[in-house]
Structure formats: C-alpha cells, structure tokens
Amino acid sequence: MKFFDKKVLSLFVSIGVSFGLGNGVNTVAFAAINGVATVDQAAPIGNITKVMVTFLKDSTTEKGFTWYTSRKSIASDLQVVEQTSNNPLPNFTKAINIVGSCAIPSNKTDVATPTGTTTSKLEYLHKAEATGLKANTTYFYRVGDASLGLWSAGTFQTASISGAFSYIDIADPQAKEYGEGLLAASTFKKALDTVPDSKFIQISGDLVDKGNVEYEWDWLFNNIGQKFLNTTIAPIAGNHDEYKGSFTDHFDLTPAAGSDISTGVYYSYNYSNAHFVMLNCNETAENGLSIGNNNLTPAQIAWLKKDITDAKAAGSKWVIVNMHKGPYSTSNHATDIDLAGSGGARKTLAPIFAKLGVDLVLQGHDHIYARSKPIKADSTAVTETLKTESFQGHNVNYEQNPGAPVYLIPGTAGPKVYYKNKSIVSDPNANGYDPKFYGLFDKADENHAAIYGAAAVDLSRPERSNIQNFESVTVDANKLSVISYEIDQNRNSKAPYIIDMFGIEK
C-alpha cells in the first residue's frame, strides 16, 4: 500500500525505491503523523505479532506483509524463497532479502477496555511488499529483524491465472473481551480445517469491536496463530473498524488511486477468472455526508462502475462484491436509513450491481444468516430456473444464468447475534414478517441462536456466543458454488456442519 492519508500528505515520509523479485528496498511508506520510529534500547525484544499477508493489485505476482514488534525493532526485513522439488523445506540462506518500512501505529497507547483503562504494549508497525513473483507458486517467507535474529515464518501462494479455486468468506468476528476473541479465532481455525484447500480468506468487516483498541486486534490475530501465517487475507473495514488509521495499520493493500484511506480501503483484485471488488462503507464517517446515503462517496461509486466494466472487458467471468453494509439483509440493520432509505444502498447501489452484471454480493453487519434470490435492478426477484447437480458429494441447486446478483449475509464469526427483523412493513396484514420483502429471499430463517433465549443484558438480542458461521466459496469455469457452515457451541462437539448450499451456473 502507498500508505498515506491525502489530508496529511505534507507529513509524508517514505523509504526506498521500487523493485522486482530481487534483493532490494520497497516503496511501502507511512504518514509520520505519530512521529518517527526510533529504537527504544530499554524495550524487550519480544515477539513478532499480528502478521498479515495480503493481496496487492496483481495477485499473481505480488504480496503485502504487515507485522508488529516491540519498540526494540525498527528494521522491517522480509525474506522470500520459492518452494521447489529441490527446496521442499525453507532455506532462507537462498532467500531474496527485502527491506520494508517501520512506523508508530495510529492506535492510542492508553485505551479503554470493557473492564477499564489499560496501558497497551508499546509497539511498532512494519510493512513490506514482494513483487515480481511467479503465478500459482508456493513461497516460504519470514518477516522480522535480521539484526536481532527476530523472525516469524510462514508460507503463501500466488494466485493462478486460470483454473478452479476455493476460498473462505467470513464476517463480523467483533470480540469485545478476551474470551470472545478466543471464540472468534476458533471459528477461523475451524474454517481453515474445514476448507483445507482454501486459497484465501475474505473478511467482510467488523474484525474488532473498537478499532482503536489494539488489544482487540491482538485477541483475534494472535489467537489464530500459525494458521494465519500460511494463508492470504482479503479484508474490508466494518463500521467498528473505522477509527482513523486502525484498519490500514493492520493490512497492506492497494487502494484505489486518489481515495481516502482514513476509515478503510476500497480496492479490487483478480483471482483466476474471478474479479473481486472490495468496498469501503465507512466513507460517510470521514466525509460528513448525510446518514441517509449509501455510505459510499460519488468517487467510490464512479470507481466501482469503471472497475467492474474494465474487469469484464478484460475477460473476468465472475464478479463478486464484498461490502460490510449490504443492500439486502434480514435482521436489525435491514431497516436502517443508509440501507433502506430513499438514498440508501438498496435503492442506489443494488441497481448498479444488477446492471453491471455482478454475480454475488457478500455482506456483513447484520449478524444473521440469510440468502436472497437473484435480485434485478428494479428490486424484484428473478424467476428462478434451478438445476440440481452434484458438488463435493452433495446435491446443490444451481441458478441457471440468473442475470442478477445473489445477496448473502454470512452470519457471524464471533459472539454477537441479532433476531430476524419484524419491522419491515409494506403489507398491513404481514403479521410481523413482510411477505413482499422476505419473498426476495430463498433463505431467511430466524437466527439459529434464538433457541437459547434473549441475552440477559439486552433482551432485544439472542444470547451471545452460541452460534458462528462461515462459507466455502468455489469458483470454476462456469459454476460458482457456496457451502454455508454453522458452529453451535452446544451441539455436534462444536464441529462445523452444513446449513445451506447453493450455486450459480452460467
């Protein structure tokens, strides 16, 4: 990421020159709004934490890396070596050496927690980028500080140019205490065990409850541990992640040119024959726009139109959008003005998605599981033509050339859950659940956590921490297949089980 806020460009400092895969120094850079990083000789060496590997613009040849250290370390060293038949184990004496950048993180030192004020660890933030990689290739890497002998190692794989692939979709870990962080982390680990061939994890926002509380990032990332070191993360910011700089501090991404990254990042990337559009629904928070709009600035909307049009012209077969505050959901937020109002996402963004030929919109924010029918630009559902086919030993119903996107709310990876929304009214005889609106959905159950009763501290919500969800998404030449999993902490030995399957064929 060219890591700067256009509002503080005058304070911008950077290190290095651009490079291909070879010994070099890269162009990751930081706004020096928090001061310049200098060695704290009294600090312990400590451990490397919160290592994140991310896609950059070209997923076949580039990777971004982010990690944290104590303030003893200001070196940002990355070593990368290809895995081959002659080099099946990491031999970093043969690695390419890359030097990144170091900065003081945006998050405060003294932070409010649910149990009071806690002094956080004094840390430095590091980023580095590897470019000039080979497509569809596995690499060993390690990040750290060579002068201190401080390293954290893992593997990554670059994207393929063609062929089938699978990935994990997940949303809203949002832990507000340590035990909930353990719970959310266990969802990620179980998802990776359930989908062992997944190429990456998409996270649809609200990674934490308060983005400026660094301990919450620790609770999630550090408890996932080694599994995160061996996969690639494709995140978007949720409204709980929007604190200035907190999202971009934790992920090295390639934002759209000229965009404001204060509260999140919008960007896109290709993987095989699919194009992924990652939206930032927090722009109103930074730009002071009316809460009644769709959370995207006109610049972001213009960008997504051009981005999708260009991707399809370049040959992308599938277009998948990820956004935190999506147009179609079935819980608390379904009636929010920024989604359901006259200028909200349902009336302004959803028609754009349909007209541009988007296939699937993966959402977050509403902490329930629901799946729409394909929805046209006029806000009506497509008359479905389904074909049952076998996929991974299951009979799956595939939408046949629907010509409109399916909207999916994937449930939550963490503790927080909502009831189904009874406030959607267009039919006075609806008896709480409006048939016109809910008729747009193929799957719109009450939250499966409802059987455990209301939360004692908030009767408007089900009891926390009982139900978690994630999805496996497989993209092939002519088919997109989704298997949705649930984890119930009170049954099935807490192991994931399937609650829904669907597909699109075209």
PDB file of C-alpha atoms in Angstrom, residues 46-167:
ATOM      1  CA  GLY A  46       9.681  -9.579  22.445  1.00  0.00           C
ATOM      2  CA  ASN A  47       7.870 -11.487  19.708  1.00  0.00           C
ATOM      3  CA  ILE A  48       6.529 -10.675  16.278  1.00  0.00           C
ATOM      4  CA  THR A  49       2.734 -10.431  16.347  1.00  0.00           C
ATOM      5  CA  LYS A  50      -0.244  -9.778  14.061  1.00  0.00           C
ATOM      6  CA  VAL A  51       1.425 -10.979  10.859  1.00  0.00           C
ATOM      7  CA  MET A  52      -0.899 -10.443   7.895  1.00  0.00           C
ATOM      8  CA  VAL A  53      -0.291 -11.483   4.278  1.00  0.00           C
ATOM      9  CA  THR A  54      -2.491  -9.692   1.751  1.00  0.00           C
ATOM     10  CA  PHE A  55      -3.156  -9.315  -1.965  1.00  0.00           C
ATOM     11  CA  LEU A  56      -1.824  -6.293  -3.761  1.00  0.00           C
ATOM     12  CA  LYS A  57      -3.066  -5.139  -7.168  1.00  0.00           C
ATOM     13  CA  ASP A  58      -1.675  -8.122  -9.095  1.00  0.00           C
ATOM     14  CA  SER A  59      -2.495 -11.210  -7.056  1.00  0.00           C
ATOM     15  CA  THR A  60      -0.408 -13.422  -9.352  1.00  0.00           C
ATOM     16  CA  THR A  61       2.895 -11.601  -8.780  1.00  0.00           C
ATOM     17  CA  GLU A  62       2.626  -9.540  -5.572  1.00  0.00           C
ATOM     18  CA  LYS A  63       2.041  -9.920  -1.834  1.00  0.00           C
ATOM     19  CA  GLY A  64       1.869  -7.417   1.006  1.00  0.00           C
ATOM     20  CA  PHE A  65       3.057  -8.109   4.556  1.00  0.00           C
ATOM     21  CA  THR A  66       2.236  -6.381   7.837  1.00  0.00           C
ATOM     22  CA  TRP A  67       3.511  -7.192  11.326  1.00  0.00           C
ATOM     23  CA  TYR A  68       4.077  -5.675  14.765  1.00  0.00           C
ATOM     24  CA  THR A  69       7.080  -5.746  17.114  1.00  0.00           C
ATOM     25  CA  SER A  70       8.246  -4.156  20.332  1.00  0.00           C
ATOM     26  CA  ARG A  71       9.991  -0.805  20.007  1.00  0.00           C
ATOM     27  CA  LYS A  72      13.337  -2.553  20.196  1.00  0.00           C
ATOM     28  CA  SER A  73      12.981  -3.336  16.479  1.00  0.00           C
ATOM     29  CA  ILE A  74      12.861  -0.750  13.705  1.00  0.00           C
ATOM     30  CA  ALA A  75      14.191  -2.978  10.915  1.00  0.00           C
ATOM     31  CA  SER A  76      11.496  -4.299   8.567  1.00  0.00           C
ATOM     32  CA  ASP A  77      13.084  -7.326   6.932  1.00  0.00           C
ATOM     33  CA  LEU A  78      11.259  -9.714   4.602  1.00  0.00           C
ATOM     34  CA  GLN A  79      12.831 -12.839   3.130  1.00  0.00           C
ATOM     35  CA  VAL A  80      11.137 -14.863   0.372  1.00  0.00           C
ATOM     36  CA  VAL A  81      12.238 -18.146  -1.207  1.00  0.00           C
ATOM     37  CA  GLU A  82      10.364 -20.333  -3.688  1.00  0.00           C
ATOM     38  CA  GLN A  83       9.325 -23.840  -2.688  1.00  0.00           C
ATOM     39  CA  THR A  84      10.541 -26.321  -5.307  1.00  0.00           C
ATOM     40  CA  SER A  85      11.166 -30.049  -5.576  1.00  0.00           C
ATOM     41  CA  ASN A  86      14.800 -29.276  -4.795  1.00  0.00           C
ATOM     42  CA  ASN A  87      13.838 -26.912  -1.990  1.00  0.00           C
ATOM     43  CA  PRO A  88      10.824 -28.549  -0.237  1.00  0.00           C
ATOM     44  CA  LEU A  89      11.765 -27.002   3.116  1.00  0.00           C
ATOM     45  CA  PRO A  90      12.588 -23.356   3.781  1.00  0.00           C
ATOM     46  CA  ASN A  91      16.227 -22.473   3.230  1.00  0.00           C
ATOM     47  CA  PHE A  92      16.453 -18.774   3.896  1.00  0.00           C
ATOM     48  CA  THR A  93      20.143 -18.667   3.011  1.00  0.00           C
ATOM     49  CA  LYS A  94      18.829 -18.726  -0.573  1.00  0.00           C
ATOM     50  CA  ALA A  95      16.102 -16.161   0.056  1.00  0.00           C
ATOM     51  CA  ILE A  96      15.548 -12.812  -1.576  1.00  0.00           C
ATOM     52  CA  ASN A  97      16.023 -10.060   1.030  1.00  0.00           C
ATOM     53  CA  ILE A  98      13.546  -7.181   1.009  1.00  0.00           C
ATOM     54  CA  VAL A  99      13.593  -4.126   3.274  1.00  0.00           C
ATOM     55  CA  GLY A 100      10.280  -2.518   4.152  1.00  0.00           C
ATOM     56  CA  SER A 101       9.230   0.358   6.404  1.00  0.00           C
ATOM     57  CA  CYS A 102       8.518   0.928  10.093  1.00  0.00           C
ATOM     58  CA  ALA A 103       6.151   3.388  11.779  1.00  0.00           C
ATOM     59  CA  ILE A 104       4.392   4.220  15.024  1.00  0.00           C
ATOM     60  CA  PRO A 105       0.845   2.771  14.905  1.00  0.00           C
ATOM     61  CA  SER A 106      -2.219   5.005  14.920  1.00  0.00           C
ATOM     62  CA  ASN A 107      -3.916   3.370  17.898  1.00  0.00           C
ATOM     63  CA  LYS A 108      -3.576   5.024  21.282  1.00  0.00           C
ATOM     64  CA  THR A 109      -1.214   3.843  23.993  1.00  0.00           C
ATOM     65  CA  ASP A 110      -3.827   4.121  26.751  1.00  0.00           C
ATOM     66  CA  VAL A 111      -7.082   2.574  25.608  1.00  0.00           C
ATOM     67  CA  ALA A 112     -10.494   1.986  27.122  1.00  0.00           C
ATOM     68  CA  THR A 113     -11.471  -1.658  27.570  1.00  0.00           C
ATOM     69  CA  PRO A 114     -14.687  -3.226  28.909  1.00  0.00           C
ATOM     70  CA  THR A 115     -13.012  -3.529  32.320  1.00  0.00           C
ATOM     71  CA  GLY A 116     -11.436  -0.091  32.465  1.00  0.00           C
ATOM     72  CA  THR A 117      -8.380   1.696  31.094  1.00  0.00           C
ATOM     73  CA  THR A 118      -5.432  -0.469  30.135  1.00  0.00           C
ATOM     74  CA  THR A 119      -1.982   0.599  29.036  1.00  0.00           C
ATOM     75  CA  SER A 120      -1.246  -1.228  25.813  1.00  0.00           C
ATOM     76  CA  LYS A 121       2.125  -2.540  24.726  1.00  0.00           C
ATOM     77  CA  LEU A 122       4.362  -0.007  23.024  1.00  0.00           C
ATOM     78  CA  GLU A 123       4.701  -1.371  19.505  1.00  0.00           C
ATOM     79  CA  TYR A 124       5.998  -0.556  16.076  1.00  0.00           C
ATOM     80  CA  LEU A 125       4.206  -1.363  12.857  1.00  0.00           C
ATOM     81  CA  HIS A 126       6.088  -2.826   9.877  1.00  0.00           C
ATOM     82  CA  LYS A 127       5.175  -3.317   6.221  1.00  0.00           C
ATOM     83  CA  ALA A 128       6.963  -4.806   3.238  1.00  0.00           C
ATOM     84  CA  GLU A 129       5.978  -5.921  -0.255  1.00  0.00           C
ATOM     85  CA  ALA A 130       7.203  -8.662  -2.568  1.00  0.00           C
ATOM     86  CA  THR A 131       6.706  -8.157  -6.305  1.00  0.00           C
ATOM     87  CA  GLY A 132       7.926  -9.970  -9.399  1.00  0.00           C
ATOM     88  CA  LEU A 133       6.694 -13.341  -8.098  1.00  0.00           C
ATOM     89  CA  LYS A 134       5.594 -16.315 -10.217  1.00  0.00           C
ATOM     90  CA  ALA A 135       1.897 -17.098 -10.630  1.00  0.00           C
ATOM     91  CA  ASN A 136       0.410 -20.149  -8.889  1.00  0.00           C
ATOM     92  CA  THR A 137       3.594 -20.726  -6.894  1.00  0.00           C
ATOM     93  CA  THR A 138       4.201 -21.507  -3.229  1.00  0.00           C
ATOM     94  CA  TYR A 139       6.816 -19.478  -1.366  1.00  0.00           C
ATOM     95  CA  PHE A 140       8.326 -19.621   2.084  1.00  0.00           C
ATOM     96  CA  TYR A 141       8.705 -16.275   3.809  1.00  0.00           C
ATOM     97  CA  ARG A 142       9.743 -14.776   7.086  1.00  0.00           C
ATOM     98  CA  VAL A 143       9.346 -11.264   8.460  1.00  0.00           C
ATOM     99  CA  GLY A 144      11.256  -9.614  11.255  1.00  0.00           C
ATOM    100  CA  ASP A 145      14.542  -8.007  12.183  1.00  0.00           C
ATOM    101  CA  ALA A 146      17.701  -9.710  10.956  1.00  0.00           C
ATOM    102  CA  SER A 147      19.918  -7.675  13.281  1.00  0.00           C
ATOM    103  CA  LEU A 148      18.059  -9.044  16.316  1.00  0.00           C
ATOM    104  CA  GLY A 149      17.606 -12.568  14.968  1.00  0.00           C
ATOM    105  CA  LEU A 150      13.868 -11.975  15.367  1.00  0.00           C
ATOM    106  CA  TRP A 151      11.689 -13.794  12.816  1.00  0.00           C
ATOM    107  CA  SER A 152       8.204 -15.140  12.178  1.00  0.00           C
ATOM    108  CA  ALA A 153       7.847 -17.556   9.246  1.00  0.00           C
ATOM    109  CA  GLY A 154       5.089 -18.958   7.077  1.00  0.00           C
ATOM    110  CA  THR A 155       4.096 -19.800   3.510  1.00  0.00           C
ATOM    111  CA  PHE A 156       1.993 -18.153   0.835  1.00  0.00           C
ATOM    112  CA  GLN A 157       0.791 -18.999  -2.650  1.00  0.00           C
ATOM    113  CA  THR A 158       0.361 -16.577  -5.509  1.00  0.00           C
ATOM    114  CA  ALA A 159      -2.881 -16.585  -7.486  1.00  0.00           C
ATOM    115  CA  SER A 160      -3.402 -18.748 -10.527  1.00  0.00           C
ATOM    116  CA  ILE A 161      -4.250 -17.205 -13.879  1.00  0.00           C
ATOM    117  CA  SER A 162      -6.862 -19.878 -14.619  1.00  0.00           C
ATOM    118  CA  GLY A 163      -8.497 -22.909 -13.058  1.00  0.00           C
ATOM    119  CA  ALA A 164     -10.888 -23.655 -10.199  1.00  0.00           C
ATOM    120  CA  PHE A 165     -10.221 -22.397  -6.677  1.00  0.00           C
ATOM    121  CA  SER A 166     -11.913 -22.183  -3.278  1.00  0.00           C
ATOM    122  CA  TYR A 167     -11.805 -19.568  -0.548  1.00  0.00           C
TER     123      TYR A 167
END
